[in-house]
mmCIF file of C-alpha atoms and ligand atoms in Angstrom:
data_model
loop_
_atom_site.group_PDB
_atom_site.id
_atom_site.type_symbol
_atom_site.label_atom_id
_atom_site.label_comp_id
_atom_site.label_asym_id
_atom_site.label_seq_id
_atom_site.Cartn_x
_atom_site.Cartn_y
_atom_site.Cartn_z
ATOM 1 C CA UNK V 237 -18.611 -22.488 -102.899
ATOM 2 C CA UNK V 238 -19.249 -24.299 -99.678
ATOM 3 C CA UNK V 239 -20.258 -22.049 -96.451
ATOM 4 C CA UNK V 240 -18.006 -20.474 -94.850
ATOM 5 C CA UNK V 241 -20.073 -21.132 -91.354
ATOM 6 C CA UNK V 242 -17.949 -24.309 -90.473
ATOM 7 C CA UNK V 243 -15.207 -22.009 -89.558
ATOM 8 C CA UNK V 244 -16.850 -19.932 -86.807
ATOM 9 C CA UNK V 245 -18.152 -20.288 -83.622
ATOM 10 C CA UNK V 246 -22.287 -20.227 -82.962
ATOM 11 C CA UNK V 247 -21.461 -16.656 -81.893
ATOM 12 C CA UNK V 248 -20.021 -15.558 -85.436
ATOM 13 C CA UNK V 249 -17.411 -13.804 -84.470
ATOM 14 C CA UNK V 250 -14.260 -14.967 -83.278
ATOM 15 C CA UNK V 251 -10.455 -13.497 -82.922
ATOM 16 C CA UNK V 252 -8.435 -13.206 -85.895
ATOM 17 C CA UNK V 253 -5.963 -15.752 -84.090
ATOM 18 C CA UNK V 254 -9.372 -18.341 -83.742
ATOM 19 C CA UNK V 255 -10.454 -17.686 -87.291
ATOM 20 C CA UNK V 256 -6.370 -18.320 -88.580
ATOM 21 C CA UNK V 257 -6.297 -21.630 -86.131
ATOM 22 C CA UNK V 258 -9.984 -22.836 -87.694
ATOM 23 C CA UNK V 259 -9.175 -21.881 -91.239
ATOM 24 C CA UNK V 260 -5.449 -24.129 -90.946
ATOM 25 C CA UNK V 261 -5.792 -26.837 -88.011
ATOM 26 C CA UNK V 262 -9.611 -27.702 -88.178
ATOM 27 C CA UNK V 263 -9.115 -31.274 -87.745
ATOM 28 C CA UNK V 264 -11.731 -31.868 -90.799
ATOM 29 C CA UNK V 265 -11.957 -28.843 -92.409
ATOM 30 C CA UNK V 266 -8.547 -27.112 -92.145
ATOM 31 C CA UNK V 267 -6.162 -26.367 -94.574
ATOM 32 C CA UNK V 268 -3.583 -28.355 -92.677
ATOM 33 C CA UNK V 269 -6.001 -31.030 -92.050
ATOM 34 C CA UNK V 270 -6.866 -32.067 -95.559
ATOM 35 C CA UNK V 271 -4.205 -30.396 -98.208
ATOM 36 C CA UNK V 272 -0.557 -31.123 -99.198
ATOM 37 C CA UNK V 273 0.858 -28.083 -99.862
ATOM 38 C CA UNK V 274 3.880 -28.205 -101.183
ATOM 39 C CA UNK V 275 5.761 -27.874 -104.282
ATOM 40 C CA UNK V 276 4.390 -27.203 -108.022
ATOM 41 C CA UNK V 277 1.111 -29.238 -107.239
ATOM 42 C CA UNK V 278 0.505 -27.001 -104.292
ATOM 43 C CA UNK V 279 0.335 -24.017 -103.077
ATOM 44 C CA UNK V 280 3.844 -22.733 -102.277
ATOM 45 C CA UNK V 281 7.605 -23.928 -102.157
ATOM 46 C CA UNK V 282 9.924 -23.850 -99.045
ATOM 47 C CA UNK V 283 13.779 -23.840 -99.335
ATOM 48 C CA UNK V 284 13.961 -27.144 -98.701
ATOM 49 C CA UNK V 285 11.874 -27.857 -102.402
ATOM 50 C CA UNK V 286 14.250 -25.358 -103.606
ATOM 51 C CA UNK V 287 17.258 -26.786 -103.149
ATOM 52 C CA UNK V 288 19.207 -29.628 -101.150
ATOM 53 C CA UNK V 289 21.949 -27.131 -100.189
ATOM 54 C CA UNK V 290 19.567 -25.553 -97.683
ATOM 55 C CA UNK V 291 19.072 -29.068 -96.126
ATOM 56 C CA UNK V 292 22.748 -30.379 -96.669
ATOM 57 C CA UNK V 293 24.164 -27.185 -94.924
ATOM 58 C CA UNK V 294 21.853 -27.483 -92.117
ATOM 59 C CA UNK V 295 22.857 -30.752 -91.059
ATOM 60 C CA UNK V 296 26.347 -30.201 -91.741
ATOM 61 C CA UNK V 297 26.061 -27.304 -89.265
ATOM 62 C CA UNK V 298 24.180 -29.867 -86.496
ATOM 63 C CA UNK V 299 27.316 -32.036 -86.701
ATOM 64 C CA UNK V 300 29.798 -29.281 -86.171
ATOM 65 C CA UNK V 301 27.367 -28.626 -83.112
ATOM 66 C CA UNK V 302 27.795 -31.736 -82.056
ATOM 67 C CA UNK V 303 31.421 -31.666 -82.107
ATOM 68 C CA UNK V 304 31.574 -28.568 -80.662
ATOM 69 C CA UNK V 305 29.675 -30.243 -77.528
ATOM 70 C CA UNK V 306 32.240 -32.938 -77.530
ATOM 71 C CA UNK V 307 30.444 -35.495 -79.138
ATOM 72 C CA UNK V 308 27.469 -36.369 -76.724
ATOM 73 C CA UNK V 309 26.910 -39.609 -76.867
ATOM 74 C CA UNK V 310 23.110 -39.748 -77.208
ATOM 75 C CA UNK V 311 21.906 -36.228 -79.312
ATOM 76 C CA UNK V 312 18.516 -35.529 -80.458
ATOM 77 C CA UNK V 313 16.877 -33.545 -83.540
ATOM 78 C CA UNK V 314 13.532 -32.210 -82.890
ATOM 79 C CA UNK V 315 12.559 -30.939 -86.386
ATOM 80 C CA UNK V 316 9.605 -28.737 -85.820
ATOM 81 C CA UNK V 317 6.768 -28.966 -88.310
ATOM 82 C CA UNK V 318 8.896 -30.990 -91.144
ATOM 83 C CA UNK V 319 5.990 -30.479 -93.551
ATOM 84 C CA UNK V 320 6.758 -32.990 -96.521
ATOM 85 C CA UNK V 321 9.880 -34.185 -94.687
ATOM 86 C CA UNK V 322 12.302 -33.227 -97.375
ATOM 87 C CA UNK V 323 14.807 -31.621 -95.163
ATOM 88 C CA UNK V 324 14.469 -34.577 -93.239
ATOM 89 C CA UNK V 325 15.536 -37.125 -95.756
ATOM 90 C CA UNK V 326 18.630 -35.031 -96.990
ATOM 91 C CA UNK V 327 19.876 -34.846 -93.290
ATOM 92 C CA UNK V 328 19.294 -38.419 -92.841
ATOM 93 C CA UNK V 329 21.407 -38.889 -96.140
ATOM 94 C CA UNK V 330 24.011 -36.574 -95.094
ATOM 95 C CA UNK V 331 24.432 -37.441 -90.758
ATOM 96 C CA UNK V 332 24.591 -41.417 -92.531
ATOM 97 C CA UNK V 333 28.257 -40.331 -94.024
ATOM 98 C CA UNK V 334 29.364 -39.045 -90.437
ATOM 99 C CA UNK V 335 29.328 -43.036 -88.219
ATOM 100 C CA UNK V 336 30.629 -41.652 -85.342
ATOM 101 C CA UNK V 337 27.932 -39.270 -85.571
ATOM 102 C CA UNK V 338 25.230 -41.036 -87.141
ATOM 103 C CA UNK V 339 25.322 -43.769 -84.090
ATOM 104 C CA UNK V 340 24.991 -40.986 -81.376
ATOM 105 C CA UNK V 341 21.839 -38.887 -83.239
ATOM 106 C CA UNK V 342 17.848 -39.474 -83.041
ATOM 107 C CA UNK V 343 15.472 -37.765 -84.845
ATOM 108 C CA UNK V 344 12.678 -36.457 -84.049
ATOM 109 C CA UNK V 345 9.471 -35.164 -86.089
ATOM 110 C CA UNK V 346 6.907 -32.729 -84.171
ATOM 111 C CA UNK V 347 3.643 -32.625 -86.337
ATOM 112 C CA UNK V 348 0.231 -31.129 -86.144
ATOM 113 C CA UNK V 349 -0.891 -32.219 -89.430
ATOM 114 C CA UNK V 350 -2.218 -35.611 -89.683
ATOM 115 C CA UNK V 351 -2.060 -35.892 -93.492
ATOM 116 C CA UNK V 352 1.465 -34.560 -93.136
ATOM 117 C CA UNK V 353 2.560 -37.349 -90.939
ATOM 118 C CA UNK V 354 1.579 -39.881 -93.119
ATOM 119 C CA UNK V 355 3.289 -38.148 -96.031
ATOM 120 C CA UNK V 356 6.457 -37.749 -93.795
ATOM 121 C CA UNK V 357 5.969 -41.757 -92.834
ATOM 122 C CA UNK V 358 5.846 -43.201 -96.635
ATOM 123 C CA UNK V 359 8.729 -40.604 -98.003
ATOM 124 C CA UNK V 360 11.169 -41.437 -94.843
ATOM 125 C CA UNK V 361 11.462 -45.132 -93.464
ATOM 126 C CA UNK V 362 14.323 -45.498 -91.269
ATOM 127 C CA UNK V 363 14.536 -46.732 -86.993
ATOM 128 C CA UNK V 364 16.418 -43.972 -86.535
ATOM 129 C CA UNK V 365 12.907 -41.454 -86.487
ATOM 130 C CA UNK V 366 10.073 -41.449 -84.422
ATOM 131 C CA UNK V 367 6.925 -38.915 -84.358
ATOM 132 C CA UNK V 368 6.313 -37.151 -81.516
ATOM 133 C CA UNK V 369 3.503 -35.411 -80.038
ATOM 134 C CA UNK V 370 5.698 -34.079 -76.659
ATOM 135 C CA UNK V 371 8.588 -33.483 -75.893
ATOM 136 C CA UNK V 372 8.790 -35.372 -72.692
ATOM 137 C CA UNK V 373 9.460 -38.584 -74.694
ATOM 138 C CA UNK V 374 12.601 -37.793 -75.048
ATOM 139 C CA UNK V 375 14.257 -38.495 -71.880
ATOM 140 C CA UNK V 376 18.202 -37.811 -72.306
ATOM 141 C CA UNK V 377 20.749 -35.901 -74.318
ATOM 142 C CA UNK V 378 20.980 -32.822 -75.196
ATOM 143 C CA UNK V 379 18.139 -31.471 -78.037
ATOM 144 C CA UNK V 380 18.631 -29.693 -81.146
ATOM 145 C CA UNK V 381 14.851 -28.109 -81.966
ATOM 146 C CA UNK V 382 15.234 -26.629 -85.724
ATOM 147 C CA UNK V 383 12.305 -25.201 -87.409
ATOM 148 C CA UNK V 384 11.613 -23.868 -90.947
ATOM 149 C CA UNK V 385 8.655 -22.079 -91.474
ATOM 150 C CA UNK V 386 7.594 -23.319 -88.096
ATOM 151 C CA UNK V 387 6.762 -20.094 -86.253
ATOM 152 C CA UNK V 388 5.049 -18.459 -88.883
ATOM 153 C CA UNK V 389 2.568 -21.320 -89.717
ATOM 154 C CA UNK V 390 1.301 -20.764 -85.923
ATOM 155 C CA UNK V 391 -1.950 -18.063 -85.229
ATOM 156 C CA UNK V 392 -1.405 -14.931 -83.575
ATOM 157 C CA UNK V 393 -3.335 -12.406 -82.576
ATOM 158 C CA UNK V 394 -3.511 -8.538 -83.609
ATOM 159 C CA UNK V 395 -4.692 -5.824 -81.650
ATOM 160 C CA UNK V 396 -5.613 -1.881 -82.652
ATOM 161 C CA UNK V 397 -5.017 1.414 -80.630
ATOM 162 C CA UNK V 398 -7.584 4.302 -81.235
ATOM 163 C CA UNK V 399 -7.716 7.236 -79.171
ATOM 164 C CA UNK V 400 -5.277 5.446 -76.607
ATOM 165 C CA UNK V 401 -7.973 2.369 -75.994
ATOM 166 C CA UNK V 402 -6.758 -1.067 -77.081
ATOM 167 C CA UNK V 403 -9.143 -3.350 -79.130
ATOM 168 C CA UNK V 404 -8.608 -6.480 -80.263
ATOM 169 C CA UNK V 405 -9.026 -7.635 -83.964
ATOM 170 C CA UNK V 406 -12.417 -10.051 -84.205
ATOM 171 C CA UNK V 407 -13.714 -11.248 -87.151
ATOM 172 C CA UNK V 408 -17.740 -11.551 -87.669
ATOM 173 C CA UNK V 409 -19.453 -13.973 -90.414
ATOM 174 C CA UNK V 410 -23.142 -12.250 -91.293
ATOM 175 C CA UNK V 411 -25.771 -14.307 -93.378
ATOM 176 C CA UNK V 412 -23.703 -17.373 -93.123
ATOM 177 C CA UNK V 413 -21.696 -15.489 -96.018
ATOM 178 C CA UNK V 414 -20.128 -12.379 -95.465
ATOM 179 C CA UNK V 415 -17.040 -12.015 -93.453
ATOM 180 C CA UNK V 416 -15.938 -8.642 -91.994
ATOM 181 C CA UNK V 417 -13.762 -7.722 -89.423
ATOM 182 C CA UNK V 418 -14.892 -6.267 -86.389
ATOM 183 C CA UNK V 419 -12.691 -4.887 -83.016
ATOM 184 C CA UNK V 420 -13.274 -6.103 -79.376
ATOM 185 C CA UNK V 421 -12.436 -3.870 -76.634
ATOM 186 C CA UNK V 422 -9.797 -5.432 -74.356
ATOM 187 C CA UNK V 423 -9.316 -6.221 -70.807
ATOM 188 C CA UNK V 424 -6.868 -4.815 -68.570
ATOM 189 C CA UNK V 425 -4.901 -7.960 -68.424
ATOM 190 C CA UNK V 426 -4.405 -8.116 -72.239
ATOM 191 C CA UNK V 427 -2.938 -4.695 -71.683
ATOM 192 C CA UNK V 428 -0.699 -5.639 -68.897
ATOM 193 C CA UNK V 429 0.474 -8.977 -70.762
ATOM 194 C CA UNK V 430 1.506 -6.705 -74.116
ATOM 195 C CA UNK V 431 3.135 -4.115 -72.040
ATOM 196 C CA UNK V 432 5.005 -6.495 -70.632
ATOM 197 C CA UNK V 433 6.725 -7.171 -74.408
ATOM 198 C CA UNK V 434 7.362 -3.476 -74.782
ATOM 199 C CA UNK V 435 4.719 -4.035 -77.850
ATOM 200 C CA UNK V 436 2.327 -0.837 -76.788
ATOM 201 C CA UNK V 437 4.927 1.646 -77.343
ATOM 202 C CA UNK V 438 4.654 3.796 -80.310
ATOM 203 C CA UNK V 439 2.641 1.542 -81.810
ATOM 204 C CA UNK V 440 -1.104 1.559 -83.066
ATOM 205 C CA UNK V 441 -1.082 -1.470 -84.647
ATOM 206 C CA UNK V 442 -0.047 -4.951 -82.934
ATOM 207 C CA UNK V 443 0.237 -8.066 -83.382
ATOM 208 C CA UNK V 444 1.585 -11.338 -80.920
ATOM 209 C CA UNK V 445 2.502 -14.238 -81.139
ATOM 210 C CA UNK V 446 0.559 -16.016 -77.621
ATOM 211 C CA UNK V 447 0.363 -19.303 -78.948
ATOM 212 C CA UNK V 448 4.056 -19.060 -80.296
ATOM 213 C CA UNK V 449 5.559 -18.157 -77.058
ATOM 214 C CA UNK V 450 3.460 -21.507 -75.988
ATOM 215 C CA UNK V 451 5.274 -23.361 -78.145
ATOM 216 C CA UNK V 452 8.387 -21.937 -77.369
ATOM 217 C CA UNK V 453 7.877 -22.124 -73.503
ATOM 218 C CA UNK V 454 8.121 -26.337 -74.288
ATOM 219 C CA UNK V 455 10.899 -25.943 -76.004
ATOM 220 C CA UNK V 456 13.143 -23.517 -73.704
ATOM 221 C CA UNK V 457 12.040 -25.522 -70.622
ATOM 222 C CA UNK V 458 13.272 -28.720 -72.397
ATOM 223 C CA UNK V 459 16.302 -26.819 -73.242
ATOM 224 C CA UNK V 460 17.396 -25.911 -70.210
ATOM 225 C CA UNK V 461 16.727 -29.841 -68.472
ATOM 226 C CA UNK V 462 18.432 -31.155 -70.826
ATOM 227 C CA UNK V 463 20.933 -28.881 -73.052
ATOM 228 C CA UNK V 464 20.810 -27.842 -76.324
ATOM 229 C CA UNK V 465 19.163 -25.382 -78.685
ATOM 230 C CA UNK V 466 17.048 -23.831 -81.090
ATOM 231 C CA UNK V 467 17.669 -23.043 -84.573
ATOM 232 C CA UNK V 468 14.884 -21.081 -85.875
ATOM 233 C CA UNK V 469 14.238 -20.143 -89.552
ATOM 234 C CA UNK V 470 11.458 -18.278 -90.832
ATOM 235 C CA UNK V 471 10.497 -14.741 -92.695
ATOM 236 C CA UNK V 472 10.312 -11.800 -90.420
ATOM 237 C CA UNK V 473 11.518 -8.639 -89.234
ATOM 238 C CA UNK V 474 13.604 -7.309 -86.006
ATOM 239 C CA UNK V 475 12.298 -3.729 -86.096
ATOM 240 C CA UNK V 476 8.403 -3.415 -84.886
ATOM 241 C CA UNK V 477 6.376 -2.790 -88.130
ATOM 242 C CA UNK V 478 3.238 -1.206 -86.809
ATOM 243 C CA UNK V 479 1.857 -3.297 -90.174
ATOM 244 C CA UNK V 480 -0.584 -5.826 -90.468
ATOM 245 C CA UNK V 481 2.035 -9.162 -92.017
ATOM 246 C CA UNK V 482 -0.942 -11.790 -92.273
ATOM 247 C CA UNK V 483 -0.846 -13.181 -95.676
ATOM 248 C CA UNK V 484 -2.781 -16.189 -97.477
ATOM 249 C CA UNK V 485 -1.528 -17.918 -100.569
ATOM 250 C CA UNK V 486 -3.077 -20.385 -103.319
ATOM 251 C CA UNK V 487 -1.151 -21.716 -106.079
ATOM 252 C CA UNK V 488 1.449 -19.756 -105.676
ATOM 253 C CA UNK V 489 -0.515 -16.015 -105.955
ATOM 254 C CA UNK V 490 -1.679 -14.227 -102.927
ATOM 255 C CA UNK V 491 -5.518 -14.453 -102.059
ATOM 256 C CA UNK V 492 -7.612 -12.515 -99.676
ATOM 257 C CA UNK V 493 -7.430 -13.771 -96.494
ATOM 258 C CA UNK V 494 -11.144 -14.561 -96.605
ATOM 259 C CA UNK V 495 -11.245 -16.154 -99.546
ATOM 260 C CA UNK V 496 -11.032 -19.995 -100.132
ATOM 261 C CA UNK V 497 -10.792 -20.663 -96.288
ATOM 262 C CA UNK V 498 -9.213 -23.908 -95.388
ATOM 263 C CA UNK V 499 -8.393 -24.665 -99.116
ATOM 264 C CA UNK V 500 -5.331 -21.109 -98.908
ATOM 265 C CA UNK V 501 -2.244 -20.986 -96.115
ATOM 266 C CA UNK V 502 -2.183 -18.052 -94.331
ATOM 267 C CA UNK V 503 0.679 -16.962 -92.397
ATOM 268 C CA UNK V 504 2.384 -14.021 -90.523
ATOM 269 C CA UNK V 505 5.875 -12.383 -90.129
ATOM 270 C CA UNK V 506 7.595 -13.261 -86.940
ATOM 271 C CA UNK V 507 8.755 -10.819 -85.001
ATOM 272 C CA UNK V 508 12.167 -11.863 -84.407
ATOM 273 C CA UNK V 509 12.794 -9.154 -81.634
ATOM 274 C CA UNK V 510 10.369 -9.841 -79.377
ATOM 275 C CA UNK V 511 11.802 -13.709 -79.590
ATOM 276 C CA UNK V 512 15.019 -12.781 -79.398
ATOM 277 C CA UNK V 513 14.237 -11.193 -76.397
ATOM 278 C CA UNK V 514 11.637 -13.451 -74.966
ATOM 279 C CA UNK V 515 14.271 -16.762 -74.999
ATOM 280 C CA UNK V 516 17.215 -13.697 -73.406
ATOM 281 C CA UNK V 517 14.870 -13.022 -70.412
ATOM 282 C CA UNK V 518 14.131 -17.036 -69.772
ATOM 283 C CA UNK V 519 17.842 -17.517 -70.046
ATOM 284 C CA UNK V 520 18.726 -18.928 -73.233
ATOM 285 C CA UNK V 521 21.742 -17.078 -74.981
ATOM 286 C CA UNK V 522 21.118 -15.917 -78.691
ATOM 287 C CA UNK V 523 23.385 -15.372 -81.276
ATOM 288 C CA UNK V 524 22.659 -12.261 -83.328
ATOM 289 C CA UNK V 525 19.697 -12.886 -85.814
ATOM 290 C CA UNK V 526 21.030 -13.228 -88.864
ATOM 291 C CA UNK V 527 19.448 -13.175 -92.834
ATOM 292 C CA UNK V 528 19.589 -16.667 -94.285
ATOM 293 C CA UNK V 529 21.618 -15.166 -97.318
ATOM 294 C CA UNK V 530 24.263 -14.396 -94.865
ATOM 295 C CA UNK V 531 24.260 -17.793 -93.366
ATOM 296 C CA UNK V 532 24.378 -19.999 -96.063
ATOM 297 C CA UNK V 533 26.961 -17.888 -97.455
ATOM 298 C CA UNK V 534 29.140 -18.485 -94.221
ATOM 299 C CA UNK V 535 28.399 -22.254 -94.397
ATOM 300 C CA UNK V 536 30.193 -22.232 -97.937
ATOM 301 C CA UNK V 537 27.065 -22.528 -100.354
ATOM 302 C CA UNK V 538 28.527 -21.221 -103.212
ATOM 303 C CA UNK V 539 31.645 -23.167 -102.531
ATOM 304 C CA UNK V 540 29.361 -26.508 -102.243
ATOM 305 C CA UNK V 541 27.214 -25.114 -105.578
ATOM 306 C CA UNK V 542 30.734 -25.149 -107.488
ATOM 307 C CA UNK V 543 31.879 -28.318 -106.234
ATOM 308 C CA UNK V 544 28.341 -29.760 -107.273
ATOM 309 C CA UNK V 545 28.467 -28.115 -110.392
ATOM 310 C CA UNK V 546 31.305 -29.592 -111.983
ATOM 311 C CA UNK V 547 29.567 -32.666 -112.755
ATOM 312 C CA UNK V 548 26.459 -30.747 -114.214
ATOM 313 C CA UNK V 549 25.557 -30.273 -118.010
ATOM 314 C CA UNK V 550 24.864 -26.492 -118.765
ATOM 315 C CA UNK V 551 20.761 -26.784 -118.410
ATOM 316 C CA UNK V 552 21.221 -28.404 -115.064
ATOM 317 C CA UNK V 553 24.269 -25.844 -113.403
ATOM 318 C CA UNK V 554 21.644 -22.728 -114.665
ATOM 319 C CA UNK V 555 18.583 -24.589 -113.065
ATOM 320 C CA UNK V 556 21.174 -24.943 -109.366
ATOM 321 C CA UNK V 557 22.848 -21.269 -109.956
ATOM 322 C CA UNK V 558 18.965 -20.461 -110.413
ATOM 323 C CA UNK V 559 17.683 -21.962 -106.842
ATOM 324 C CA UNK V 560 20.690 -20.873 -104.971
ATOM 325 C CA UNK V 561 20.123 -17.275 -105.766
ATOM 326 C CA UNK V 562 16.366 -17.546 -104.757
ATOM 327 C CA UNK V 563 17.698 -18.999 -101.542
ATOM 328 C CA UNK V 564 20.734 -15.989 -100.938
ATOM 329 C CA UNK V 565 19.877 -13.307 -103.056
ATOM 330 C CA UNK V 566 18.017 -9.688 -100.810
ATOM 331 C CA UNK V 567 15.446 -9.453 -103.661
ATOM 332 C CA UNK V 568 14.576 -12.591 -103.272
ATOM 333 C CA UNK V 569 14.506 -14.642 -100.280
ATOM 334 C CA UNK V 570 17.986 -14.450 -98.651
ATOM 335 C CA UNK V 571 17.188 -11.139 -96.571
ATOM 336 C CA UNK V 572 13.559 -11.562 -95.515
ATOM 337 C CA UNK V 573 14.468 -14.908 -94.023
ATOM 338 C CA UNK V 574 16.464 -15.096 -90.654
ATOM 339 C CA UNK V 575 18.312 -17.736 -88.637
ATOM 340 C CA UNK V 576 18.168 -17.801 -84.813
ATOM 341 C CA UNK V 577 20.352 -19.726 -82.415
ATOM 342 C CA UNK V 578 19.520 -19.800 -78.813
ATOM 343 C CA UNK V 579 21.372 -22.168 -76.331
ATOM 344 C CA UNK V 580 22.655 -22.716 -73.147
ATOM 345 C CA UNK V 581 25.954 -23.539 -74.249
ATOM 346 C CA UNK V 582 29.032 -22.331 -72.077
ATOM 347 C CA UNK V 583 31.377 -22.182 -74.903
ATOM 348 C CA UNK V 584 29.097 -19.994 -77.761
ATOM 349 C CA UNK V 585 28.820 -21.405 -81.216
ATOM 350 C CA UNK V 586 28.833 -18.654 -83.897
ATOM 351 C CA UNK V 587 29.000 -21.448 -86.860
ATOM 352 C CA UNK V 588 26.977 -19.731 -89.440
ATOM 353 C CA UNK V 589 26.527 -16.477 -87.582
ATOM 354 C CA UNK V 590 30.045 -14.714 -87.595
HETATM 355 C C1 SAM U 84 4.862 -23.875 -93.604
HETATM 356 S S1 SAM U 84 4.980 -25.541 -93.169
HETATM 357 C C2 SAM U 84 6.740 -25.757 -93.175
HETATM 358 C C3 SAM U 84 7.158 -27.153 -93.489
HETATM 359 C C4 SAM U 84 8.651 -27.481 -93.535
HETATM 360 N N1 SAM U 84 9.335 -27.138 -92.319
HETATM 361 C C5 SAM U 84 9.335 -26.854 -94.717
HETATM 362 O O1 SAM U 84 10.215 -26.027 -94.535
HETATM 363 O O2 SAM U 84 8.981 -27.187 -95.847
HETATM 364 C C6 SAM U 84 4.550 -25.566 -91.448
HETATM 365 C C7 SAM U 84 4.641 -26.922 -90.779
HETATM 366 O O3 SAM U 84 4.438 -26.794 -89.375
HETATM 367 C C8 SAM U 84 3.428 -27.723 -88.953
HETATM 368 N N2 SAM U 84 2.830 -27.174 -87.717
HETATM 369 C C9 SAM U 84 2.225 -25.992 -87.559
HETATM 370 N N3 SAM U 84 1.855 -25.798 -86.279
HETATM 371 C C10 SAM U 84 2.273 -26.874 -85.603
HETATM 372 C C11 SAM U 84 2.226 -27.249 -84.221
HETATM 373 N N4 SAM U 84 1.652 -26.485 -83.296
HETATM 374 N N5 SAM U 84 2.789 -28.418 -83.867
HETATM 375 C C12 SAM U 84 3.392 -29.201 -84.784
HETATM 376 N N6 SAM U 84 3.463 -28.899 -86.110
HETATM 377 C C13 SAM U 84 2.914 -27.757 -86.508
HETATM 378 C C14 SAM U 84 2.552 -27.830 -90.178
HETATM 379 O O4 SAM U 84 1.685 -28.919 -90.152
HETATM 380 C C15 SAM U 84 3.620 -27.910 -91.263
HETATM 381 O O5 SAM U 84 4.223 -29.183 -91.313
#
């Protein structure tokens, strides 16, 4: 096993949100860096590789947003993080059957990962996409930002409360080998700036999202120049846990998160409250959060499953009756996943959400 010393600092200890952002975006080393992982192959599956539903519903819902905004003439798609770019492809296959549509939309695809972006590149070829680095390139029309398993992908930080002193959560590498964690005492500004979330109260155990609400600052600012929104996807909760929610995976079993750094994904539960109520107080409106088995539900995925069915053999309708209850079902993932739409639309849109 190679050292784990290429992940830390010549210090040896580092924040948990450092040691996540080495361990996934360290341009040579990271797990972002140098590993596709998606699908069987890899190291986990996304509802997208489950089924084209998720994708086909999705865009279906982006039109009827589109109408709903009277059919701007020039509309953009930001997808955030579009991993292997399969929800990509199926919404370019779907907004082609819409003209009218199809001649007003551009696409957009915001990506860390360099090995992703060529991936995305050879599986979708078509003028209507560019990549994008910043937003800024795009100059007019409103923007549609829609992320799946964007938020969660991104390092946060975790703090601890003993005896009513805050510490934050550091992690220490000792004889190049052995990885621990370890607490830093914070400073009074780090206090201020979680109070200021409502994240001290009652709670001994935090975590936040800074370099989220970075990436979210971009996109509410672009927002609100330009009109649009932000559909949001991801696993998480609305009540505060108190828990620690970091998790690693490898071939599809959990692993200790410091185990088989920068070759495992390791992620977090976002805190859909605190977003919710971080895009309310910059002035987006949100609809409520809801699960993802309620959505797709109200977007008629059962209806579309039967409709798709009826030219199935028996192995393949099982195999689609399969993947759509992994997608809706509470055991599985259709209650631990939540939508989010924030806008600054006049007229709401509850597509989806009512
Ligand atoms: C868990 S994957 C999800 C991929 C895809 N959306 C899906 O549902 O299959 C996270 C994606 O976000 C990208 N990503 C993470 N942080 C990013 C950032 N700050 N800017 C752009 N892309 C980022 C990753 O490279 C990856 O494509």
């Amino acid at each position: 096993m190679s050292s784990p010393s290429k992940f830390f600092s010549k210090t040896k200890k580092i924040s948990i949100e450092k040691f996540i952002y080495n361990a996934l975006y360290n341009k040579d080393y990271g797990y972002y860096s140098k590993k596709i992982p998606f699908g069987k192959e890899g190291d986990f599956i996304t509802s997208p590789g489950i089924s084209s539903l998720f994708s086909e519903l999705i865009s279906l819902w982006i039109i009827s947003l589109w109408l709903h905004m009277n059919k701007p003439k020039i509309f953009n798609v930001v997808e955030l993080g579009p991993g292997n770019g399969q929800m990509c492809k199926t919404m370019l296959a779907v907004f082609k059957k819409f003209p009218n549509f199809f001649k007003s939309v551009n696409i957009f695809l915001y990506e860390k990962s360099k090995i992703l972006r060529s991936l995305q590149k050879k599986n979708i070829k078509n003028k209507k996409i560019k990549w994008i680095k910043n937003y800024n390139t795009i100059k007019k029309g409103p923007i549609i930002f829609l992320g799946n398993e964007f938020f969660d992908a991104i390092p946060i930080k975790q703090f601890k409360k003993i005896n009513n002193i805050l510490y934050e959560n550091y992690v220490k590498l000792e004889n190049n080998s052995e990885i621990s964690t370890c607490l830093k005492k914070v400073n009074p500004k780090t206090i201020a700036e979680l109070k200021k979330y409502g994240l001290l109260k009652n709670q001994s155990f935090i975590e936040f999202p800074k370099k989220g609400l970075v990436e979210l600052d971009l996109i509410i600012n672009k927002v609100k120049k330009q009109n649009g929104g932000l559909l949001l996807i991801d696993y998480g909760f609305l009540k505060q846990k108190n828990k620690n929610t970091l998790q690693s995976i490898k071939n599809h079993k959990p692993n200790k998160i410091f185990k088989n750094i920068g070759n495992a994904d390791i992620t977090s539960l976002v805190n859909f409250a605190l977003i919710k109520n971080y895009l309310d107080k910059k002035g987006l409106k949100v609809n409520n959060v809801v699960t993802q088995g309620f959505f797709l539900k109200k977007m008629g995925i059962m209806e579309r499953a039967e409709g798709v069915a009826k030219r199935m053999n028996f192995k393949e309708k099982s195999d689609l009756y399969f993947r759509i209850q992994r997608l809706v079902s509470s055991k599985q993932m259709g209650e631990l996943f939540k939508f989010l739409f924030a806008s600054k639309l006049k007229k709401k849109f509850l597509l989806g959400f009512n």
